[in-house]
């Protein structure tokens, strides 16, 4: 059962590894700069087919021509990660092959000779097993995979005529908040009741040697911290060793920003708060009591 | 310019309760538009500049037509007998057939949702149109679309010829309740109800073999006396080497 994996940006390791479990050939189709193709080749798929866009051409410009190539080869399984451009390539290829397209895939398997797709539902609280019947396209949403130790693949250049899409302008979105490479981040949400109470959480951040961050409503609606300091889908995406969420409910849009954190810890007075489903450690309690107690405890450590 | 805005009407995934055996209890889940749909609608409305410009709504299942109509859409189509499918490809095939049926469409604006991240791309694939996903805004300039999106640390404008599908990823909750005047105006706007048979398509879905809970270690949660919880918590984080 051969698989083609579409890659247009970093963050491809899980998507490339998932179809390994099927036992067939794994072909990586890379649309992007040479370094990207070389990085993928080093991970050791069976083949790498590389499309190099001219400067100013987005990867999506190849979605339709690439779909023709996929239709001719008719691999059983198509995979892409969450990256928008990779999904654009996958959507065109899946439509060309007229195969089902399943989002949220966390695992692929062959059982009794049949293809199975496991996918996360309800924010990952449950895993569904699907039997697609024939071929399938999946959007991989599982964990990153560790670096593989397989022989490097050779890179075959794929020359394709692209559709007339162009990158018109690019401007950096400045976010020099110091959050991106912080070792520890203490973050707070609407559990904090008043602007002057931010000092309570700041004291905890200081005690931990952490940067201070917040949920979106704190920056966007209330303006208690600068907008460069909120975490989540539309804010910072960070990967600290410790992310400590204080009075944050744990909305999926918020948690998207801390997928790379090693340890997530939370303080919330609601034992059923969603954040506890994603956290490694937690305290159920009123932050107004718990935070000062934590500061006192951490101060003891230093003495 | 004729634009179609696709919106979804479904049970709110945030309200799903997962039982111990992994099955999902939807009883407390409210019906609501997709989380990216208000942003998609706002983007689509900005594309429409008067004159011959027209914005048509499209939904499937029991989508509430008035949601779009009261927010400025001139008319809507709904494919009534299509249930919510696991297969984004099949959903997309029906949406693409409906777009063809509406006819003369230059651009489809659709929520690029986290829950259904394959729909927008597969609609484009089925129509063999250009597509840009993860977009924030779309504007028509000299017959082309200027689409902005964030890629890593840059905001990028992609220039796209029509016809095209633009998938909008919401940055925040933009929905606002329409006023009484808008609600009344919505009642006079046409709603076209069609079925799969009218479109000449069928909508299969993948077979499910059931659900089970993932084997993830639950959080270690301390509760009770704050000072004691704090001590246990700090020593656990010390043991992890993060404090
Ligand atoms: C398209 C879209 C994009 C979004 N993007 C983002 C994003 O990038 N980042 C983001 O953060 N959000 C984002 N949101 C908003 C998100 O859905 C949530 O609304 C938001 O994260 C909630 O913030 P919160 O947890 O601070 O507040 P709430 O949801 O109000 O939660 C407050 C929490 O504090 C707890 N609490 C209350 N009092 C106490 C106390 N005394 N002690 C301890 N705990 C207490 C409560 O139990 C509750 O869990 C987005 C939403 C949409 C629709
Ligand atoms: N069952 C469905 N009915 C109608 N549209 C859908 C459906 N599933 C996905 N879509 C489209 O895909 C987008 C993503 O939806 P959402 O998950 O609600 O943000 C929506 O904007 C819809 O236009």
Short mmCIF file of N, CA and C in Angstrom, two decimals, chain A residues 209-296:
data_model
loop_
_atom_site.label_atom_id
_atom_site.label_comp_id
_atom_site.label_asym_id
_atom_site.label_seq_id
_atom_site.Cartn_x
_atom_site.Cartn_y
_atom_site.Cartn_z
N UNK A 209 11.16 32.84 37.53
CA UNK A 209 12.05 33.27 36.45
C UNK A 209 11.39 33.06 35.12
N UNK A 210 10.08 33.40 35.04
CA UNK A 210 9.31 33.12 33.83
C UNK A 210 8.88 34.42 33.16
N UNK A 211 8.59 34.34 31.86
CA UNK A 211 7.95 35.44 31.14
C UNK A 211 6.45 35.40 31.46
N UNK A 212 5.82 36.57 31.43
CA UNK A 212 4.38 36.65 31.68
C UNK A 212 3.62 36.69 30.36
N UNK A 213 2.58 35.87 30.25
CA UNK A 213 1.74 35.85 29.04
C UNK A 213 0.29 35.78 29.47
N UNK A 214 -0.63 35.70 28.49
CA UNK A 214 -2.06 35.71 28.84
C UNK A 214 -2.90 35.04 27.76
N UNK A 215 -4.19 34.88 28.03
CA UNK A 215 -5.12 34.41 27.02
C UNK A 215 -5.56 35.61 26.18
N UNK A 216 -6.22 35.33 25.06
CA UNK A 216 -6.56 36.40 24.13
C UNK A 216 -7.44 37.49 24.73
N UNK A 217 -8.51 37.11 25.47
CA UNK A 217 -9.38 38.19 25.98
C UNK A 217 -8.65 39.18 26.89
N UNK A 218 -7.64 38.72 27.60
CA UNK A 218 -6.90 39.62 28.50
C UNK A 218 -6.22 40.73 27.70
N UNK A 219 -5.65 40.37 26.54
CA UNK A 219 -4.96 41.37 25.73
C UNK A 219 -5.92 42.10 24.80
N UNK A 220 -6.82 41.33 24.18
CA UNK A 220 -7.67 41.88 23.12
C UNK A 220 -8.84 42.69 23.67
N UNK A 221 -9.56 42.13 24.60
CA UNK A 221 -10.76 42.81 25.11
C UNK A 221 -10.43 43.74 26.28
N UNK A 222 -9.54 43.27 27.17
CA UNK A 222 -9.30 44.03 28.40
C UNK A 222 -8.07 44.94 28.31
N UNK A 223 -7.11 44.55 27.47
CA UNK A 223 -5.92 45.38 27.32
C UNK A 223 -5.03 45.42 28.55
N UNK A 224 -5.06 44.36 29.37
CA UNK A 224 -4.22 44.34 30.57
C UNK A 224 -2.78 44.00 30.26
N UNK A 225 -2.54 43.30 29.19
CA UNK A 225 -1.17 43.08 28.71
C UNK A 225 -1.16 43.45 27.22
N UNK A 226 0.05 43.68 26.70
CA UNK A 226 0.17 44.02 25.28
C UNK A 226 -0.25 42.83 24.41
N UNK A 227 -0.78 43.15 23.22
CA UNK A 227 -1.23 42.08 22.31
C UNK A 227 -0.11 41.14 21.88
N UNK A 228 1.13 41.60 21.99
CA UNK A 228 2.25 40.72 21.63
C UNK A 228 2.43 39.62 22.66
N UNK A 229 1.64 39.64 23.75
CA UNK A 229 1.85 38.68 24.84
C UNK A 229 0.76 37.63 24.96
N UNK A 230 -0.20 37.58 24.04
CA UNK A 230 -1.18 36.51 24.24
C UNK A 230 -0.80 35.28 23.43
N UNK A 231 -1.28 34.15 23.93
CA UNK A 231 -0.88 32.86 23.42
C UNK A 231 -2.07 32.22 22.72
N UNK A 232 -1.85 31.54 21.62
CA UNK A 232 -2.94 30.80 20.98
C UNK A 232 -2.86 30.86 19.48
N UNK A 233 -3.93 30.38 18.88
CA UNK A 233 -4.02 30.28 17.43
C UNK A 233 -3.54 31.55 16.74
N UNK A 234 -4.12 32.67 17.16
CA UNK A 234 -3.82 33.91 16.45
C UNK A 234 -2.74 34.73 17.16
N UNK A 235 -2.22 34.22 18.25
CA UNK A 235 -1.17 34.92 18.98
C UNK A 235 0.14 34.15 18.92
N UNK A 236 0.84 34.10 20.07
CA UNK A 236 2.14 33.42 20.12
C UNK A 236 1.98 31.90 20.06
N UNK A 237 2.88 31.26 19.33
CA UNK A 237 3.01 29.80 19.37
C UNK A 237 4.35 29.55 20.05
N UNK A 238 4.31 28.96 21.23
CA UNK A 238 5.54 28.88 22.01
C UNK A 238 5.82 27.45 22.45
N UNK A 239 7.06 27.19 22.81
CA UNK A 239 7.46 25.84 23.22
C UNK A 239 8.36 25.88 24.44
N UNK A 240 7.89 26.43 25.56
CA UNK A 240 8.74 26.49 26.75
C UNK A 240 8.83 25.11 27.43
N UNK A 241 9.79 24.96 28.34
CA UNK A 241 9.86 23.73 29.12
C UNK A 241 8.65 23.66 30.05
N UNK A 242 8.26 24.81 30.60
CA UNK A 242 7.09 24.85 31.50
C UNK A 242 6.12 25.94 31.05
N UNK A 243 4.86 25.55 30.86
CA UNK A 243 3.79 26.53 30.63
C UNK A 243 2.81 26.41 31.78
N UNK A 244 2.71 27.45 32.58
CA UNK A 244 1.83 27.42 33.75
C UNK A 244 0.66 28.36 33.52
N UNK A 245 -0.53 27.78 33.36
CA UNK A 245 -1.73 28.55 33.02
C UNK A 245 -2.54 28.82 34.28
N UNK A 246 -2.75 30.06 34.59
CA UNK A 246 -3.46 30.47 35.82
C UNK A 246 -4.81 31.08 35.44
N UNK A 247 -5.89 30.44 35.86
CA UNK A 247 -7.22 30.99 35.56
C UNK A 247 -7.51 31.05 34.07
N UNK A 248 -7.05 30.03 33.37
CA UNK A 248 -7.30 29.91 31.92
C UNK A 248 -8.13 28.65 31.70
N UNK A 249 -9.21 28.79 30.92
CA UNK A 249 -10.14 27.67 30.76
C UNK A 249 -9.55 26.54 29.93
N UNK A 250 -8.67 26.87 28.97
CA UNK A 250 -8.07 25.84 28.11
C UNK A 250 -8.85 25.62 26.84
N UNK A 251 -9.36 26.72 26.23
CA UNK A 251 -10.04 26.61 24.95
C UNK A 251 -9.08 26.05 23.91
N UNK A 252 -9.59 25.24 22.97
CA UNK A 252 -8.69 24.67 21.95
C UNK A 252 -7.89 25.73 21.22
N UNK A 253 -8.51 26.91 20.98
CA UNK A 253 -7.77 27.96 20.27
C UNK A 253 -6.59 28.45 21.11
N UNK A 254 -6.76 28.44 22.42
CA UNK A 254 -5.65 28.84 23.28
C UNK A 254 -4.55 27.78 23.27
N UNK A 255 -4.95 26.52 23.40
CA UNK A 255 -3.97 25.44 23.52
C UNK A 255 -3.16 25.23 22.24
N UNK A 256 -3.71 25.66 21.09
CA UNK A 256 -2.93 25.57 19.85
C UNK A 256 -1.60 26.29 19.98
N UNK A 257 -1.56 27.28 20.86
CA UNK A 257 -0.34 28.07 21.00
C UNK A 257 0.74 27.40 21.84
N UNK A 258 0.40 26.32 22.56
CA UNK A 258 1.40 25.71 23.46
C UNK A 258 1.61 24.23 23.16
N UNK A 259 1.30 23.84 21.91
CA UNK A 259 1.47 22.42 21.56
C UNK A 259 2.90 21.96 21.75
N UNK A 260 3.85 22.88 21.65
CA UNK A 260 5.26 22.49 21.76
C UNK A 260 5.78 22.50 23.19
N UNK A 261 4.96 22.91 24.17
CA UNK A 261 5.46 22.98 25.55
C UNK A 261 5.77 21.59 26.09
N UNK A 262 6.83 21.48 26.91
CA UNK A 262 7.15 20.15 27.44
C UNK A 262 6.21 19.78 28.58
N UNK A 263 6.06 20.67 29.54
CA UNK A 263 5.13 20.44 30.65
C UNK A 263 4.10 21.55 30.68
N UNK A 264 2.83 21.17 30.69
CA UNK A 264 1.75 22.14 30.86
C UNK A 264 1.17 21.95 32.26
N UNK A 265 1.12 23.02 33.03
CA UNK A 265 0.55 22.96 34.37
C UNK A 265 -0.53 24.02 34.48
N UNK A 266 -1.52 23.77 35.35
CA UNK A 266 -2.66 24.69 35.38
C UNK A 266 -3.17 24.88 36.79
N UNK A 267 -3.66 26.09 37.04
CA UNK A 267 -4.35 26.39 38.30
C UNK A 267 -5.74 26.88 37.92
N UNK A 268 -6.75 26.18 38.43
CA UNK A 268 -8.12 26.56 38.09
C UNK A 268 -9.03 26.14 39.24
N UNK A 269 -10.03 26.95 39.54
CA UNK A 269 -10.91 26.58 40.65
C UNK A 269 -12.03 25.63 40.22
N UNK A 270 -12.11 25.35 38.92
CA UNK A 270 -13.13 24.43 38.43
C UNK A 270 -12.47 23.07 38.12
N UNK A 271 -12.81 22.03 38.91
CA UNK A 271 -12.15 20.72 38.68
C UNK A 271 -12.44 20.17 37.29
N UNK A 272 -13.52 20.61 36.65
CA UNK A 272 -13.86 20.13 35.31
C UNK A 272 -13.33 21.03 34.21
N UNK A 273 -12.50 22.01 34.56
CA UNK A 273 -11.99 22.92 33.53
C UNK A 273 -11.27 22.11 32.45
N UNK A 274 -11.49 22.51 31.21
CA UNK A 274 -10.94 21.79 30.07
C UNK A 274 -9.41 21.72 30.10
N UNK A 275 -8.80 22.73 30.68
CA UNK A 275 -7.33 22.77 30.71
C UNK A 275 -6.75 21.53 31.38
N UNK A 276 -7.47 20.95 32.36
CA UNK A 276 -6.92 19.77 33.06
C UNK A 276 -6.83 18.55 32.15
N UNK A 277 -7.59 18.57 31.05
CA UNK A 277 -7.49 17.45 30.11
C UNK A 277 -6.19 17.49 29.31
N UNK A 278 -5.62 18.67 29.20
CA UNK A 278 -4.39 18.80 28.40
C UNK A 278 -3.16 19.01 29.27
N UNK A 279 -3.37 19.18 30.58
CA UNK A 279 -2.25 19.51 31.45
C UNK A 279 -1.57 18.25 31.98
N UNK A 280 -0.31 18.41 32.37
CA UNK A 280 0.41 17.32 33.03
C UNK A 280 0.22 17.40 34.54
N UNK A 281 0.18 18.63 35.06
CA UNK A 281 -0.01 18.84 36.49
C UNK A 281 -1.02 19.95 36.71
N UNK A 282 -1.71 19.86 37.84
CA UNK A 282 -2.67 20.92 38.10
C UNK A 282 -2.95 21.10 39.58
N UNK A 283 -3.44 22.28 39.90
CA UNK A 283 -3.99 22.52 41.24
C UNK A 283 -5.42 23.01 41.07
N UNK A 284 -6.34 22.34 41.75
CA UNK A 284 -7.72 22.84 41.79
C UNK A 284 -7.81 23.75 42.99
N UNK A 285 -8.08 25.01 42.74
CA UNK A 285 -8.19 25.95 43.85
C UNK A 285 -8.32 27.37 43.36
N UNK A 286 -8.61 28.27 44.28
CA UNK A 286 -8.76 29.68 43.96
C UNK A 286 -7.38 30.27 43.75
N UNK A 287 -7.16 30.84 42.58
CA UNK A 287 -5.84 31.37 42.28
C UNK A 287 -5.40 32.42 43.28
N UNK A 288 -6.37 33.12 43.88
CA UNK A 288 -6.03 34.16 44.85
C UNK A 288 -5.43 33.58 46.13
N UNK A 289 -5.70 32.29 46.38
CA UNK A 289 -5.04 31.62 47.52
C UNK A 289 -3.83 30.84 47.05
N UNK A 290 -3.98 30.17 45.89
CA UNK A 290 -2.95 29.23 45.44
C UNK A 290 -1.69 29.95 44.98
N UNK A 291 -1.86 31.07 44.24
CA UNK A 291 -0.69 31.74 43.69
C UNK A 291 0.25 32.26 44.80
N UNK A 292 -0.29 32.98 45.82
CA UNK A 292 0.61 33.39 46.92
C UNK A 292 1.26 32.19 47.62
N UNK A 293 0.50 31.10 47.77
CA UNK A 293 1.09 29.90 48.41
C UNK A 293 2.23 29.35 47.57
N UNK A 294 2.08 29.40 46.24
CA UNK A 294 3.15 28.92 45.35
C UNK A 294 4.38 29.81 45.46
N UNK A 295 4.15 31.12 45.50
CA UNK A 295 5.28 32.04 45.60
C UNK A 295 6.05 31.76 46.90
N UNK A 296 5.30 31.57 47.98
CA UNK A 296 5.95 31.28 49.27
C UNK A 296 6.76 29.98 49.18
#
